[in-house]
Amino acid sequence: MINDERVIDNLEELEAFLLAVENGSFGLNNVAGVALATNNADGRPFVAVLDGNHQLLLGRWVTQDVFENGKELVRRGPTKH
């Protein structure tokens, strides 16, 4: 469940979010991956940070445009360091 109503609405914000996850800025433990997904209840898209058991550690809502156009960015990872 995502309790944070902030929405990532462009690819630059998505990349910054991915970098923050990669750099440990959120203080998450056991991060195993990141995926774009949709909420089963309402179909709303989000980016999910998952642990080794595929459990949601952190999620952030994304716009439909980011969901559709950010798949490659999530797949290959951020390029800025």
CSV table of N, CA and C in Angstrom, one decimal:
chain,number,residue,atom,x,y,z
A,1,MET,N,0.8,-1.2,0.0
A,1,MET,CA,0.0,0.0,0.0
A,1,MET,C,0.9,1.2,0.0
A,2,ILE,N,0.5,2.2,-0.8
A,2,ILE,CA,1.2,3.5,-0.9
A,2,ILE,C,0.5,4.5,-0.1
A,3,ASN,N,1.1,5.1,0.9
A,3,ASN,CA,0.5,6.1,1.7
A,3,ASN,C,0.9,7.5,1.3
A,4,ASP,N,1.9,7.6,0.4
A,4,ASP,CA,2.5,8.9,0.0
A,4,ASP,C,1.7,9.3,-1.3
A,5,GLU,N,1.1,10.5,-1.3
A,5,GLU,CA,0.4,10.9,-2.4
A,5,GLU,C,1.2,11.7,-3.5
A,6,ARG,N,2.5,11.8,-3.3
A,6,ARG,CA,3.4,12.4,-4.3
A,6,ARG,C,3.3,11.6,-5.5
A,7,VAL,N,3.4,12.3,-6.7
A,7,VAL,CA,3.3,11.6,-8.0
A,7,VAL,C,4.5,12.0,-8.8
A,8,ILE,N,5.2,11.0,-9.3
A,8,ILE,CA,6.3,11.2,-10.3
A,8,ILE,C,5.7,11.5,-11.6
A,9,ASP,N,5.9,12.7,-12.2
A,9,ASP,CA,5.2,13.1,-13.4
A,9,ASP,C,6.1,13.3,-14.6
A,10,ASN,N,7.4,13.0,-14.5
A,10,ASN,CA,8.3,13.1,-15.6
A,10,ASN,C,9.4,12.1,-15.5
A,11,LEU,N,10.1,11.9,-16.6
A,11,LEU,CA,11.2,10.9,-16.5
A,11,LEU,C,12.4,11.3,-15.7
A,12,GLU,N,12.6,12.6,-15.6
A,12,GLU,CA,13.7,13.1,-14.8
A,12,GLU,C,13.5,12.8,-13.3
A,13,GLU,N,12.2,13.0,-12.9
A,13,GLU,CA,11.9,12.7,-11.5
A,13,GLU,C,12.0,11.2,-11.3
A,14,LEU,N,11.6,10.4,-12.2
A,14,LEU,CA,11.7,8.9,-12.1
A,14,LEU,C,13.2,8.5,-12.0
A,15,GLU,N,14.1,9.1,-12.8
A,15,GLU,CA,15.5,8.8,-12.7
A,15,GLU,C,16.1,9.3,-11.3
A,16,ALA,N,15.6,10.4,-10.8
A,16,ALA,CA,16.1,10.9,-9.5
A,16,ALA,C,15.6,9.9,-8.4
A,17,PHE,N,14.4,9.4,-8.5
A,17,PHE,CA,13.9,8.5,-7.6
A,17,PHE,C,14.8,7.2,-7.6
A,18,LEU,N,15.0,6.7,-8.8
A,18,LEU,CA,15.8,5.5,-9.0
A,18,LEU,C,17.2,5.7,-8.4
A,19,LEU,N,17.8,6.8,-8.6
A,19,LEU,CA,19.1,7.1,-8.1
A,19,LEU,C,19.1,7.1,-6.6
A,20,ALA,N,18.1,7.7,-6.0
A,20,ALA,CA,17.9,7.8,-4.5
A,20,ALA,C,17.8,6.4,-4.0
A,21,VAL,N,17.1,5.5,-4.6
A,21,VAL,CA,17.0,4.1,-4.2
A,21,VAL,C,18.4,3.5,-4.3
A,22,GLU,N,19.0,3.6,-5.4
A,22,GLU,CA,20.3,3.0,-5.6
A,22,GLU,C,21.4,3.5,-4.6
A,23,ASN,N,21.3,4.8,-4.3
A,23,ASN,CA,22.3,5.4,-3.4
A,23,ASN,C,22.0,5.2,-1.9
A,24,GLY,N,20.9,4.6,-1.6
A,24,GLY,CA,20.5,4.3,-0.2
A,24,GLY,C,19.9,5.5,0.5
A,25,SER,N,19.4,6.5,-0.2
A,25,SER,CA,18.8,7.7,0.4
A,25,SER,C,17.6,7.4,1.2
A,26,PHE,N,16.8,6.3,0.9
A,26,PHE,CA,15.6,6.1,1.7
A,26,PHE,C,15.8,5.2,2.9
A,27,GLY,N,17.1,4.7,3.1
A,27,GLY,CA,17.4,3.8,4.2
A,27,GLY,C,16.7,2.5,4.2
A,28,LEU,N,16.5,2.0,3.0
A,28,LEU,CA,15.8,0.7,2.8
A,28,LEU,C,16.8,-0.5,2.9
A,29,ASN,N,16.4,-1.6,3.5
A,29,ASN,CA,17.2,-2.8,3.6
A,29,ASN,C,16.7,-3.9,2.7
A,30,ASN,N,17.6,-4.6,2.1
A,30,ASN,CA,17.3,-5.8,1.3
A,30,ASN,C,16.6,-5.4,0.0
A,31,VAL,N,17.0,-4.3,-0.6
A,31,VAL,CA,16.4,-4.0,-1.9
A,31,VAL,C,16.9,-4.9,-2.9
A,32,ALA,N,16.0,-5.5,-3.7
A,32,ALA,CA,16.4,-6.5,-4.7
A,32,ALA,C,16.0,-6.0,-6.1
A,33,GLY,N,15.1,-5.1,-6.2
A,33,GLY,CA,14.7,-4.7,-7.5
A,33,GLY,C,13.7,-3.6,-7.5
A,34,VAL,N,13.5,-3.0,-8.7
A,34,VAL,CA,12.5,-2.0,-8.9
A,34,VAL,C,11.7,-2.3,-10.1
A,35,ALA,N,10.4,-2.1,-10.1
A,35,ALA,CA,9.5,-2.4,-11.2
A,35,ALA,C,8.4,-1.3,-11.3
A,36,LEU,N,7.9,-1.2,-12.5
A,36,LEU,CA,6.7,-0.4,-12.7
A,36,LEU,C,5.5,-1.4,-12.6
A,37,ALA,N,4.5,-1.0,-11.9
A,37,ALA,CA,3.3,-1.9,-11.7
A,37,ALA,C,2.0,-1.1,-11.7
A,38,THR,N,0.9,-1.8,-11.6
A,38,THR,CA,-0.4,-1.1,-11.4
A,38,THR,C,-1.1,-1.7,-10.2
A,39,ASN,N,-1.8,-0.8,-9.6
A,39,ASN,CA,-2.5,-1.1,-8.4
A,39,ASN,C,-3.7,-2.0,-8.8
A,40,ASN,N,-3.9,-3.2,-8.2
A,40,ASN,CA,-4.9,-4.1,-8.5
A,40,ASN,C,-6.3,-3.5,-8.3
A,41,ALA,N,-6.4,-2.7,-7.3
A,41,ALA,CA,-7.7,-2.1,-6.9
A,41,ALA,C,-8.3,-1.1,-7.9
A,42,ASP,N,-7.4,-0.2,-8.4
A,42,ASP,CA,-7.9,0.8,-9.2
A,42,ASP,C,-7.1,1.1,-10.5
A,43,GLY,N,-6.1,0.2,-10.7
A,43,GLY,CA,-5.3,0.3,-12.0
A,43,GLY,C,-4.3,1.5,-12.0
A,44,ARG,N,-4.2,2.2,-10.9
A,44,ARG,CA,-3.2,3.3,-10.9
A,44,ARG,C,-1.8,2.9,-10.9
A,45,PRO,N,-1.0,3.5,-11.8
A,45,PRO,CA,0.4,3.0,-12.0
A,45,PRO,C,1.3,3.6,-10.9
A,46,PHE,N,2.4,2.8,-10.6
A,46,PHE,CA,3.3,3.2,-9.6
A,46,PHE,C,4.7,2.5,-9.8
A,47,VAL,N,5.7,3.1,-9.2
A,47,VAL,CA,7.0,2.4,-9.3
A,47,VAL,C,7.2,1.7,-7.9
A,48,ALA,N,7.6,0.5,-7.9
A,48,ALA,CA,7.7,-0.3,-6.7
A,48,ALA,C,9.2,-0.7,-6.5
A,49,VAL,N,9.6,-0.5,-5.2
A,49,VAL,CA,10.9,-1.0,-4.8
A,49,VAL,C,10.6,-2.3,-4.0
A,50,LEU,N,11.3,-3.4,-4.5
A,50,LEU,CA,11.0,-4.7,-3.9
A,50,LEU,C,12.1,-5.3,-3.2
A,51,ASP,N,11.8,-6.1,-2.2
A,51,ASP,CA,12.9,-6.8,-1.5
A,51,ASP,C,13.1,-8.2,-2.1
A,52,GLY,N,14.0,-9.0,-1.6
A,52,GLY,CA,14.3,-10.3,-2.1
A,52,GLY,C,13.1,-11.3,-2.2
A,53,ASN,N,12.1,-11.0,-1.5
A,53,ASN,CA,10.9,-11.9,-1.5
A,53,ASN,C,9.8,-11.3,-2.3
A,54,HIS,N,10.1,-10.3,-3.1
A,54,HIS,CA,9.2,-9.5,-4.0
A,54,HIS,C,8.1,-8.8,-3.2
A,55,GLN,N,8.4,-8.4,-2.0
A,55,GLN,CA,7.5,-7.6,-1.2
A,55,GLN,C,7.8,-6.1,-1.4
A,56,LEU,N,6.8,-5.3,-1.3
A,56,LEU,CA,6.9,-3.9,-1.5
A,56,LEU,C,7.6,-3.2,-0.3
A,57,LEU,N,8.7,-2.6,-0.6
A,57,LEU,CA,9.4,-1.8,0.5
A,57,LEU,C,9.0,-0.4,0.4
A,58,LEU,N,8.8,0.1,-0.8
A,58,LEU,CA,8.5,1.5,-1.1
A,58,LEU,C,7.8,1.7,-2.4
A,59,GLY,N,6.8,2.5,-2.5
A,59,GLY,CA,6.1,2.7,-3.7
A,59,GLY,C,5.9,4.2,-3.9
A,60,ARG,N,5.9,4.6,-5.2
A,60,ARG,CA,5.6,6.0,-5.5
A,60,ARG,C,4.7,6.0,-6.7
A,61,TRP,N,3.6,6.7,-6.6
A,61,TRP,CA,2.7,6.9,-7.8
A,61,TRP,C,3.4,7.5,-9.0
A,62,VAL,N,3.1,7.1,-10.2
A,62,VAL,CA,3.6,7.7,-11.4
A,62,VAL,C,2.4,8.0,-12.3
A,63,THR,N,2.6,9.0,-13.2
A,63,THR,CA,1.6,9.3,-14.2
A,63,THR,C,1.6,8.2,-15.2
A,64,GLN,N,0.5,8.1,-16.0
A,64,GLN,CA,0.4,7.1,-17.1
A,64,GLN,C,1.5,7.3,-18.1
A,65,ASP,N,1.9,8.6,-18.4
A,65,ASP,CA,3.0,8.9,-19.3
A,65,ASP,C,4.3,8.3,-18.8
A,66,VAL,N,4.6,8.5,-17.5
A,66,VAL,CA,5.8,7.9,-17.0
A,66,VAL,C,5.8,6.4,-17.0
A,67,PHE,N,4.6,5.8,-16.7
A,67,PHE,CA,4.5,4.4,-16.7
A,67,PHE,C,4.8,3.8,-18.1
A,68,GLU,N,4.2,4.5,-19.1
A,68,GLU,CA,4.4,4.0,-20.5
A,68,GLU,C,5.8,4.2,-21.0
A,69,ASN,N,6.4,5.4,-20.7
A,69,ASN,CA,7.7,5.8,-21.2
A,69,ASN,C,8.9,5.5,-20.3
A,70,GLY,N,8.7,5.1,-19.1
A,70,GLY,CA,9.8,4.9,-18.2
A,70,GLY,C,10.2,3.4,-18.0
A,71,LYS,N,9.6,2.6,-18.8
A,71,LYS,CA,9.9,1.1,-18.6
A,71,LYS,C,11.4,0.8,-18.9
A,72,GLU,N,11.9,1.4,-20.0
A,72,GLU,CA,13.3,1.2,-20.3
A,72,GLU,C,14.2,1.7,-19.2
A,73,LEU,N,13.9,2.9,-18.7
A,73,LEU,CA,14.7,3.5,-17.6
A,73,LEU,C,14.7,2.6,-16.4
A,74,VAL,N,13.6,2.0,-16.1
A,74,VAL,CA,13.6,1.1,-14.9
A,74,VAL,C,14.3,-0.1,-15.2
A,75,ARG,N,14.2,-0.6,-16.4
A,75,ARG,CA,14.8,-1.9,-16.9
A,75,ARG,C,16.4,-1.8,-16.8
A,76,ARG,N,16.9,-0.7,-17.4
A,76,ARG,CA,18.3,-0.5,-17.5
A,76,ARG,C,19.0,0.2,-16.4
A,77,GLY,N,18.2,1.0,-15.6
A,77,GLY,CA,18.7,1.7,-14.4
A,77,GLY,C,19.1,3.1,-14.8
A,78,PRO,N,19.2,4.0,-13.9
A,78,PRO,CA,19.6,5.4,-14.1
A,78,PRO,C,21.0,5.5,-14.7
A,79,THR,N,21.2,6.5,-15.5
A,79,THR,CA,22.6,6.7,-16.1
A,79,THR,C,23.4,7.8,-15.4
A,80,LYS,N,22.7,8.7,-14.7
A,80,LYS,CA,23.4,9.7,-13.9
A,80,LYS,C,23.9,9.2,-12.6
A,81,HIS,N,25.1,9.6,-12.2
A,81,HIS,CA,25.7,9.1,-11.0
A,81,HIS,C,26.3,10.3,-10.2
